Tab-separated table of C-alpha atoms in Angstrom:
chain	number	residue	atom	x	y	z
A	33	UNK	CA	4.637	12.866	13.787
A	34	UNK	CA	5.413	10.547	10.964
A	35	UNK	CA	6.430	7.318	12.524
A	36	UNK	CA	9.474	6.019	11.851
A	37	UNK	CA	8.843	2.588	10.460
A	38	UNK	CA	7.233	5.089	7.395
A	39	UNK	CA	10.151	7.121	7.612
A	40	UNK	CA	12.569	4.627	7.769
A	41	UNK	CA	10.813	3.213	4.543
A	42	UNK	CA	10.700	5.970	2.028
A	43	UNK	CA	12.624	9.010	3.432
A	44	UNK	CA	15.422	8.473	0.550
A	45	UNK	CA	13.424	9.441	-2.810
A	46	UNK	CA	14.273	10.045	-5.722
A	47	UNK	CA	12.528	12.171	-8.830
A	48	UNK	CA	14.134	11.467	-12.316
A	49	UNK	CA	14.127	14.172	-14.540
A	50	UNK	CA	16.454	14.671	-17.686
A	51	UNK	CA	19.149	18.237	-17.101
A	52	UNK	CA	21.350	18.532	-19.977
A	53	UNK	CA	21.227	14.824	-20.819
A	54	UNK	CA	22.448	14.285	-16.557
A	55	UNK	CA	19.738	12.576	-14.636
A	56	UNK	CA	18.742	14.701	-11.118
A	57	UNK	CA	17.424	13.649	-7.858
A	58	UNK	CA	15.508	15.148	-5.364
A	59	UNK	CA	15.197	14.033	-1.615
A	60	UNK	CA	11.455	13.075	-0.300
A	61	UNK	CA	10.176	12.246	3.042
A	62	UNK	CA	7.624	9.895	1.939
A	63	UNK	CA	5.493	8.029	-0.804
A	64	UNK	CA	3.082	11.386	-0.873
A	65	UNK	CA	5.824	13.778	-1.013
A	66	UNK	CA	7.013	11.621	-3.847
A	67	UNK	CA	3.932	11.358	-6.128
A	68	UNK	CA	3.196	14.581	-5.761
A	69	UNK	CA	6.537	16.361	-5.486
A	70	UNK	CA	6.523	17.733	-2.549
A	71	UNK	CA	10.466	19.076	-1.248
A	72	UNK	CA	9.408	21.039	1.390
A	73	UNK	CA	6.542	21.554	3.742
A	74	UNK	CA	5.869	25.199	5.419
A	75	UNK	CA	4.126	25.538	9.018
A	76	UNK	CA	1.626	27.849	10.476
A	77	UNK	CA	4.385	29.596	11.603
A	78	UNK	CA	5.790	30.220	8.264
A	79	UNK	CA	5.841	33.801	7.117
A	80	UNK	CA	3.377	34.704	4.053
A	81	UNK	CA	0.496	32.269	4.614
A	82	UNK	CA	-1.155	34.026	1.575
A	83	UNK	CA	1.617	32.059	-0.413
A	84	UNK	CA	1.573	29.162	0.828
A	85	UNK	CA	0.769	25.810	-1.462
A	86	UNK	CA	1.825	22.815	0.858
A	87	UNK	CA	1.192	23.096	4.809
A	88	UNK	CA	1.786	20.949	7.390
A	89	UNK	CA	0.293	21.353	11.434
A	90	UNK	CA	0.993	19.055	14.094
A	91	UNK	CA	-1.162	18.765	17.349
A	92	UNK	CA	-3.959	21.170	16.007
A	93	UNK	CA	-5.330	22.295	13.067
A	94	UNK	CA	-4.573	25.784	11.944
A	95	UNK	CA	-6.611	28.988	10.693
A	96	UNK	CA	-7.036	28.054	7.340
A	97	UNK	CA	-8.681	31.348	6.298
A	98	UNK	CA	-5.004	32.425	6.441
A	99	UNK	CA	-3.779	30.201	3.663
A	100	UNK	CA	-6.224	30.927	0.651
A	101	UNK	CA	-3.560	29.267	-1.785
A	102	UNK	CA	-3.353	25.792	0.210
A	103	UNK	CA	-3.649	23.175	-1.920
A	104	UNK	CA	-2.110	20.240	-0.013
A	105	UNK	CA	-2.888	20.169	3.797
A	106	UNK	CA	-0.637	17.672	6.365
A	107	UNK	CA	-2.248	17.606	10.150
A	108	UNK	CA	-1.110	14.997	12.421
A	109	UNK	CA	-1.768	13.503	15.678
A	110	UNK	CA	-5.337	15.924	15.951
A	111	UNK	CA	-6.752	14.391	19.237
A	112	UNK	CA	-10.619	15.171	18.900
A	113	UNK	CA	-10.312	16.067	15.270
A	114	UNK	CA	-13.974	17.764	14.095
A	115	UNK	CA	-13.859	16.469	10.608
A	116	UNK	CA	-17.158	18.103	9.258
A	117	UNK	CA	-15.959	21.802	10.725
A	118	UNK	CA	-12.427	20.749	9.218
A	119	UNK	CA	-14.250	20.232	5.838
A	120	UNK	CA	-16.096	23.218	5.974
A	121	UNK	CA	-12.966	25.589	6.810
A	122	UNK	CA	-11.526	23.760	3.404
A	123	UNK	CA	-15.036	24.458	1.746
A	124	UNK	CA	-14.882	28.296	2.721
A	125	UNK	CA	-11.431	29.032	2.580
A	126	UNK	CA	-9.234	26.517	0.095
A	127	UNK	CA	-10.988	26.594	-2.750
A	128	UNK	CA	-7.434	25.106	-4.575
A	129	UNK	CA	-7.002	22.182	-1.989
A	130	UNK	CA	-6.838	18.659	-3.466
A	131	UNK	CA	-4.521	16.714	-1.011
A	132	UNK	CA	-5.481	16.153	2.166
A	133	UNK	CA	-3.408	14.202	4.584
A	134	UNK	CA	-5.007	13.284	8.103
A	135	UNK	CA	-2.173	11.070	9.745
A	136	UNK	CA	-2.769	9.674	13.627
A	137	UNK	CA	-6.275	11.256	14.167
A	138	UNK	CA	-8.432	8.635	15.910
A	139	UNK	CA	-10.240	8.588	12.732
A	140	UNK	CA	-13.212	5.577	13.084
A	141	UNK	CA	-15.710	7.444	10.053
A	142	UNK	CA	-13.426	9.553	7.194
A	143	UNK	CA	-16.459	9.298	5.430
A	144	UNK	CA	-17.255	13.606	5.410
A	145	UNK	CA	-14.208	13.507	3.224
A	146	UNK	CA	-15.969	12.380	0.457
A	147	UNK	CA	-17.385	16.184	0.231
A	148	UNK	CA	-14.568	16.955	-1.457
A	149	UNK	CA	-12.536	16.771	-4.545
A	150	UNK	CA	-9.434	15.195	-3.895
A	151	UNK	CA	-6.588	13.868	-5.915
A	152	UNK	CA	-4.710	12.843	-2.920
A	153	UNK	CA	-5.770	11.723	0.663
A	154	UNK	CA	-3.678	10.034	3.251
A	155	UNK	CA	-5.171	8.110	6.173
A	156	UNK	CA	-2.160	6.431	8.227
A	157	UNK	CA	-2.845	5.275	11.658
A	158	UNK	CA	-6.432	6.172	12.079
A	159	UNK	CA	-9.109	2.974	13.183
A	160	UNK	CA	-10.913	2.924	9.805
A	161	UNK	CA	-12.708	0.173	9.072
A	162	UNK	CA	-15.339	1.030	6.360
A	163	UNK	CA	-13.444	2.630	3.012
A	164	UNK	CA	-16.277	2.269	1.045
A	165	UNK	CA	-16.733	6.682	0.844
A	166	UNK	CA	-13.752	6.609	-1.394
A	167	UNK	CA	-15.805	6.002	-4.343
A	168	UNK	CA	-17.302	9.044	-4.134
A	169	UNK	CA	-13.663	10.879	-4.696
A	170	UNK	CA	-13.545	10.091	-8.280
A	171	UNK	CA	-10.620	11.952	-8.850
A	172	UNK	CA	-8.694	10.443	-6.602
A	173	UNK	CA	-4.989	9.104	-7.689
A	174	UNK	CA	-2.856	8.833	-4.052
A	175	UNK	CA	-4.417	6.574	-1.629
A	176	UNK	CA	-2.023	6.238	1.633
A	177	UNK	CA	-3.378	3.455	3.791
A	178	UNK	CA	-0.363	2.536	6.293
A	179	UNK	CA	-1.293	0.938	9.584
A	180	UNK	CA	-4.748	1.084	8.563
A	181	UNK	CA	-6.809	-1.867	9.537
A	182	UNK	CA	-8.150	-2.623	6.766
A	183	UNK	CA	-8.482	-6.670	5.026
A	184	UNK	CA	-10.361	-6.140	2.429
A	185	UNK	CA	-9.438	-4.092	-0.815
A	186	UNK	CA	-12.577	-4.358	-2.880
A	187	UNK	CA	-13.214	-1.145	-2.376
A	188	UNK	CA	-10.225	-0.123	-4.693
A	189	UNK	CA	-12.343	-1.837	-7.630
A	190	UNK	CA	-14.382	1.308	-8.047
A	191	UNK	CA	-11.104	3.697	-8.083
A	192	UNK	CA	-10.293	2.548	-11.495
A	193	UNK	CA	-7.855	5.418	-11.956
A	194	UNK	CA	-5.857	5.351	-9.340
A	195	UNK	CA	-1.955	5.597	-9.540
A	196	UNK	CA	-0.512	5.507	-6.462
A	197	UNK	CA	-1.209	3.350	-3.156
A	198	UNK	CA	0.502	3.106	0.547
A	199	UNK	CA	-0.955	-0.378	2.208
A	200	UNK	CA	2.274	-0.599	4.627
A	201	UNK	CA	1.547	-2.962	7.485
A	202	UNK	CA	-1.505	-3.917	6.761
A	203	UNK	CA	-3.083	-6.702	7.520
A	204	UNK	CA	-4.357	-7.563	4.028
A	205	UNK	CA	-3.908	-11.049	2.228
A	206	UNK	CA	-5.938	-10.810	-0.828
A	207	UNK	CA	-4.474	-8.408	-3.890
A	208	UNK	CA	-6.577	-9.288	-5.998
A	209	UNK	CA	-8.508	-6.177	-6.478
A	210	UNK	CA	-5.393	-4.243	-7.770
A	211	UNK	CA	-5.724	-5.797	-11.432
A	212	UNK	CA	-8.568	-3.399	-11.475
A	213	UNK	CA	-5.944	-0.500	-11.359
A	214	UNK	CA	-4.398	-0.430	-14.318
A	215	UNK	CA	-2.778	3.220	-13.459
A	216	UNK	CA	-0.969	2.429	-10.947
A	217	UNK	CA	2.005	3.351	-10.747
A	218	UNK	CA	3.480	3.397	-7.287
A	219	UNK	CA	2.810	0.670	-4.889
A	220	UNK	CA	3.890	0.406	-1.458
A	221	UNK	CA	3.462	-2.963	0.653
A	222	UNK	CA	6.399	-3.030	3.048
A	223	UNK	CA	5.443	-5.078	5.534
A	224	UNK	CA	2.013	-6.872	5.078
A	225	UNK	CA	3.134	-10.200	6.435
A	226	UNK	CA	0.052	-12.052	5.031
A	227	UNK	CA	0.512	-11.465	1.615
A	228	UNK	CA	1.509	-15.319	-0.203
A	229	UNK	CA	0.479	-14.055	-3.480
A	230	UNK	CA	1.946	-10.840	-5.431
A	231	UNK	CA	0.767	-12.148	-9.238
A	232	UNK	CA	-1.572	-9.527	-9.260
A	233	UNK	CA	0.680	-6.808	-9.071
A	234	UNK	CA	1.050	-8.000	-12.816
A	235	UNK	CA	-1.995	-6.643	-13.862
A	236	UNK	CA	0.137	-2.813	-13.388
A	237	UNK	CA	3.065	-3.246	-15.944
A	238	UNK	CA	3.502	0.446	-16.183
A	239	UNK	CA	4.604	0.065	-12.405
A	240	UNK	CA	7.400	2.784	-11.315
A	241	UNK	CA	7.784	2.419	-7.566
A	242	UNK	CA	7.853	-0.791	-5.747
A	243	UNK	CA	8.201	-1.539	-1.895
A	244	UNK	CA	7.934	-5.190	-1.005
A	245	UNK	CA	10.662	-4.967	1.653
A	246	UNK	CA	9.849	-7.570	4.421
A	247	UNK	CA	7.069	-9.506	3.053
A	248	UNK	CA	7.001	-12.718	2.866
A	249	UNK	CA	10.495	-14.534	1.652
A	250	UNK	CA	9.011	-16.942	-0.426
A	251	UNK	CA	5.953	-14.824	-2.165
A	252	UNK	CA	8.850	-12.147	-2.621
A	253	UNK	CA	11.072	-14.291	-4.268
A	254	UNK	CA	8.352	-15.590	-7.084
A	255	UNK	CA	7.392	-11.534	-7.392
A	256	UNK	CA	11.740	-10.896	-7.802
A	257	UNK	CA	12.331	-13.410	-10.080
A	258	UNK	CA	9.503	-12.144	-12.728
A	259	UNK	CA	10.275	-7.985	-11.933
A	260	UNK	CA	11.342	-7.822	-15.440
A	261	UNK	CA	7.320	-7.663	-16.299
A	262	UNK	CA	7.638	-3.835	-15.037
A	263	UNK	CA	10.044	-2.796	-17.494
A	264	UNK	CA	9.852	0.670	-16.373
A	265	UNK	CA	10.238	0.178	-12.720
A	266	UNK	CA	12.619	3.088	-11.564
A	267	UNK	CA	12.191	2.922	-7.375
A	268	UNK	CA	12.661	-1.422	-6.185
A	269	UNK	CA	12.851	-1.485	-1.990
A	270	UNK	CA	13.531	-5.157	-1.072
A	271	UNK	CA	14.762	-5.231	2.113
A	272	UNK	CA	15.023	-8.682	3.887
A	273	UNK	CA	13.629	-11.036	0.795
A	274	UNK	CA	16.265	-11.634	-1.419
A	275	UNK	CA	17.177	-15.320	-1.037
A	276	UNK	CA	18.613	-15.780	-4.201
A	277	UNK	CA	21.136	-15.445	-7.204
A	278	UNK	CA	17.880	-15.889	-9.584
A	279	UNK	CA	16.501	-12.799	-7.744
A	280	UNK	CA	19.112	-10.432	-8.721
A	281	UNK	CA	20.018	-11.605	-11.984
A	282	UNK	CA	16.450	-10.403	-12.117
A	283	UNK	CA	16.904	-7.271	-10.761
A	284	UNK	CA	19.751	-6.630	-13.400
A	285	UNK	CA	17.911	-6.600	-16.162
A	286	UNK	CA	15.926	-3.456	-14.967
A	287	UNK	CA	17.491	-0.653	-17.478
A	288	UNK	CA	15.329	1.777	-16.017
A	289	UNK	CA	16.403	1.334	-12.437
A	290	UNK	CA	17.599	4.706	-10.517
A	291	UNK	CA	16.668	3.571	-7.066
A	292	UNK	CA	17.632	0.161	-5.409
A	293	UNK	CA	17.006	-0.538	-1.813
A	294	UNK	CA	18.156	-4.317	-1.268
A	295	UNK	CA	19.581	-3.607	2.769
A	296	UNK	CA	19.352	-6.240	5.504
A	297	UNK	CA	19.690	-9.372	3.303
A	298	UNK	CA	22.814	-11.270	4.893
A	299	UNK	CA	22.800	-13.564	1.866
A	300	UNK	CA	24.026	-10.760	-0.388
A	301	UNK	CA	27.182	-11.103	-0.986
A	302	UNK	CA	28.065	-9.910	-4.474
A	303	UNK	CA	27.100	-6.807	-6.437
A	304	UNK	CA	28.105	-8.408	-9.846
A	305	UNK	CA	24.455	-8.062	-10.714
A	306	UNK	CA	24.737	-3.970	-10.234
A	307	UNK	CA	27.344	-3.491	-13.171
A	308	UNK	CA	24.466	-3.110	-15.469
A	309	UNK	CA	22.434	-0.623	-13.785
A	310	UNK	CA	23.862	2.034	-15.776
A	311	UNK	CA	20.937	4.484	-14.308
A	312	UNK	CA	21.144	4.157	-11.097
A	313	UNK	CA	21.538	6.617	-8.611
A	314	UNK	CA	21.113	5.100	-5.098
A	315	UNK	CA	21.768	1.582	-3.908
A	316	UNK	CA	21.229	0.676	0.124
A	317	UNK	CA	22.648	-2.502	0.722
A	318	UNK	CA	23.698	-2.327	4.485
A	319	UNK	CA	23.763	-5.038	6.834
A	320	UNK	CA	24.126	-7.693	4.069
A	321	UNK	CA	27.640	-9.387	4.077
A	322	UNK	CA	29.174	-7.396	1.116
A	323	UNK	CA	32.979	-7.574	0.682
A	324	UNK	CA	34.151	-5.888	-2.671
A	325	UNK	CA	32.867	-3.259	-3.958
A	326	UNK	CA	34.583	-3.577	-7.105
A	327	UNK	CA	30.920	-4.344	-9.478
A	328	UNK	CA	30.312	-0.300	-8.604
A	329	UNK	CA	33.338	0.856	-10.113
A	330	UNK	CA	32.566	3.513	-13.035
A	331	UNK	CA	28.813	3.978	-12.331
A	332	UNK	CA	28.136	7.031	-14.223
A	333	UNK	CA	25.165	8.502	-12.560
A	334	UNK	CA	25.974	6.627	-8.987
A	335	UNK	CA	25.116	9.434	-6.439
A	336	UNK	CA	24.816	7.540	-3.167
A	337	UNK	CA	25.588	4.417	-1.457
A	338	UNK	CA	24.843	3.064	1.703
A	339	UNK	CA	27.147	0.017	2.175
A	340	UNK	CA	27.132	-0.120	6.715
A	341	UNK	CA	27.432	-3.073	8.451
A	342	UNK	CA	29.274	-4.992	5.762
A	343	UNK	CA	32.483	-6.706	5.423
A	344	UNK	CA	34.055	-4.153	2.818
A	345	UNK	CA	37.965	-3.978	2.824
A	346	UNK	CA	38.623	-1.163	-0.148
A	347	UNK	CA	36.707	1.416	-1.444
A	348	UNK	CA	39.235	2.448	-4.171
A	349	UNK	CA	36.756	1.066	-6.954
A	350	UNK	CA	34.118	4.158	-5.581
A	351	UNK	CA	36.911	6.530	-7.119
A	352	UNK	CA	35.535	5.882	-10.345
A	353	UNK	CA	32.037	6.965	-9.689
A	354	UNK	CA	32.071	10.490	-11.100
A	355	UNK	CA	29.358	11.610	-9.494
A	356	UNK	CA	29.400	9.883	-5.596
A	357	UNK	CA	28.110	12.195	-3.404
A	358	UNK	CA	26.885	10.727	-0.165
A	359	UNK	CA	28.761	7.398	1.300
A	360	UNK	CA	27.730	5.577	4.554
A	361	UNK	CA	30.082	3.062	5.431
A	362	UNK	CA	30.256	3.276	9.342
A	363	UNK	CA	30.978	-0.452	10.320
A	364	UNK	CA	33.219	-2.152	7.682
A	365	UNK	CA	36.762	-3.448	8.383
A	366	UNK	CA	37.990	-0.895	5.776
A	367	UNK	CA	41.737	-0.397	4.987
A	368	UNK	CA	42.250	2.490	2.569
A	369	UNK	CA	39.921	5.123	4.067
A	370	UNK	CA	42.573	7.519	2.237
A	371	UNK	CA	40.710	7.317	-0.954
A	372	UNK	CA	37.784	8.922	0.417
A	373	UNK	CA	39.862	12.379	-0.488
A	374	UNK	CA	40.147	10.922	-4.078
A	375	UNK	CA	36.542	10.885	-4.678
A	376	UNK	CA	35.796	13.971	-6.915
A	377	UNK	CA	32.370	14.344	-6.013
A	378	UNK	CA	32.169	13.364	-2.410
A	379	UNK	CA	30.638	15.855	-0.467
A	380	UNK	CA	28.934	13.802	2.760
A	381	UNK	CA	30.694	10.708	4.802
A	382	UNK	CA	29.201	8.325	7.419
A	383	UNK	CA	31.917	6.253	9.196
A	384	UNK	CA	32.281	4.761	12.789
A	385	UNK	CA	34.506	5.912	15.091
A	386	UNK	CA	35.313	2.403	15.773
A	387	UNK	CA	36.438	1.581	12.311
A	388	UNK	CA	39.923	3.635	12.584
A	389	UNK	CA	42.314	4.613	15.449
A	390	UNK	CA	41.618	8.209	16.758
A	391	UNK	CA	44.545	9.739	15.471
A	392	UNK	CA	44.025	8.843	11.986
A	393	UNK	CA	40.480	9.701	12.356
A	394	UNK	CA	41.054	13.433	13.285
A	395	UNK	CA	43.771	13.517	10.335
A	396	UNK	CA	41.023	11.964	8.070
A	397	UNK	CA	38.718	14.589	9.152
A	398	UNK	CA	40.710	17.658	8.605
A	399	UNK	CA	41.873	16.482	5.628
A	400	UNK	CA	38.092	16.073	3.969
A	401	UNK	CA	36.766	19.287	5.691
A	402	UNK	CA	39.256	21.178	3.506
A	403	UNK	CA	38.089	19.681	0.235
A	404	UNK	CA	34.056	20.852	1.990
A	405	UNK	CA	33.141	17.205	2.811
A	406	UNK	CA	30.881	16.563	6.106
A	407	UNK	CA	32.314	13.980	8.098
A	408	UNK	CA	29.798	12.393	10.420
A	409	UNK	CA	31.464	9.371	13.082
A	410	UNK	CA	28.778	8.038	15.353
């Protein structure tokens, strides 16, 4: 299974796409399912294996003779995986497969993979030391990486077109490589503690997607206070770095911004810096010490918020969001929960049963269950 530090990092996606002139989102589980659009995975257990495109096993690895259409295949936590026969089976029998994903398999050579033509290979959690086979997959454009032990990234000089990249706790220091990749267009590094250097990020000023969430404060901050140099940066998760008003006065400035994941910064205190995100459909900024939410009020494509663990008093400036959907706010000393049954969009509510007396919890309850809102009170 996928852990949850991976989960926990990119399990709220979102795609941008252009309805009518309304922008749309779509939920994915991770950096993968993003890239490649993946909403849904089926299992061996799924009926129709002749149809299906995207499959995901856990423990084992399935018949694959039985899935002739397979073009992305998911198999995690494989004790004993055979990775030649497992390359064969694709050889015979998915002649469409370009995605392979091989998550938690004790993995120490993944270099039989190089057999095949892949756009997309994941790796996670498997002993790997030696990378260099990659070079042989030059069609590669997803590279997923997370809790692999890899330092050095030199090997990424001879995937020149390579747009998308998952180094999550890592221990690598050095990015110097990536100025070679001037695709690329999602990066994730949440969590690679010895990074003191992001400037060569730079060299990828078409970047989309950006994770830097619990780096290092004070490399984070110089990478934050230059973001405008990816002008078309959609996706920003910067959890624990932001240190300063310089940062998100930054972070305004990104007109292109849909997703923003700023939680667990207790210096955030103001969301001034948000009233100009006129795109932007998701903000997380729990555990910070927010207390007015007031900046929000009138975001027109605004479709969730996750504002827990703050010190929020009102939410009667969310009322003017004509398109909230989905609010967490469990854990805030809020007065008016009322206005909850104002919001014309609201369809999904995360509170704490702590935050209001029981009887006006049940009558809050009722009350949004009849205008079809989920009411969820941990």
């Amino acid at each position: 299974m996928r852990s949850w530090a991976k989960v926990a990092i990119w399990c709220i996606g979102w795609a941008w796409a252009q309805e009518e002139g309304a922008l749309r989102f779509v939920v994915y589980e991770g950096l993968l399912e993003r890239y490649f659009k993946i909403t849904s995975w089926a299992t061996p257990a799924s009926g129709r294996p002749d149809t299906v495109r995207h499959l995901r096993a856990e423990g084992y690895v399935p018949t694959l003779r039985s899935f002739p259409k397979l073009e992305v295949l998911y198999l995690a936590e494989v004790e004993e995986l055979d990775l030649r026969d497992l390359i064969s089976q694709i050889q015979r029998y998915c002649p469409r497969l370009s995605v392979l994903a091989l998550e938690d398999c004790d993995l120490e050579d993944a270099s039989p993979i190089a057999e095949l033509r892949l756009k997309g290979l994941l790796l996670d959690d498997n002993p790997l030391n030696n990378l260099d086979f990659t070079a042989r997959l030059t069609e590669l454009r997803y590279l997923g990486l997370a809790r692999v032990p890899v330092r050095d990234l030199r090997f990424l000089e001879r995937l020149p077109a390579l747009e998308a990249l998952d180094l999550s706790e890592t221990p690598i220091e050095n990015l110097a490589p990536l100025e070679k990749l001037k695709q690329l267009r999602m990066v994730s590094l949440f969590r690679c503690l010895g990074i003191r250097d992001f400037s060569s990020l730079f060299a990828a000023s078409q970047l989309e997607v950006l994770n830097i969430s619990h780096t290092q404060l004070e490399a984070a901050q110089k990478l934050l206070t230059s973001i405008g140099r990816f002008p078309q940066l959609k996706v920003l998760q910067a959890q624990g770095v932001i240190q300063s008003g310089a940062s998100l006065a930054a972070i305004a400035g990104l007109s292109q911004l849909e997703e923003l994941t700023l939680g667990q910064n207790p210096g955030l205190t103001d969301l001034s810096f948000a009233r100009l995100l006129k795109r932007l459909l998701y903000l997380d900024v729990h555990a910070c010490q927010i207390r007015d939410l007031s900046p929000l009020a009138g975001l027109p494509n605004l479709v969730k918020l996750s504002a827990g663990k703050n010190q929020i008093t009102s939410i009667a400036p969310l009322v003017s969001c004509p398109r909230l959907a989905y609010l967490y706010l469990y854990e805030n000393p809020i007065q008016d929960w009322e206005k909850l049954l104002e919001m014309p969009a609201l369809t999904y509510v995360m509170l704490s049963r702590k935050d209001l007396s029981p009887e006006r919890l049940s009558q809050l309850r009722q009350q949004l269950r009849k205008k079809g809102v989920t009411v969820e009170a941990p």
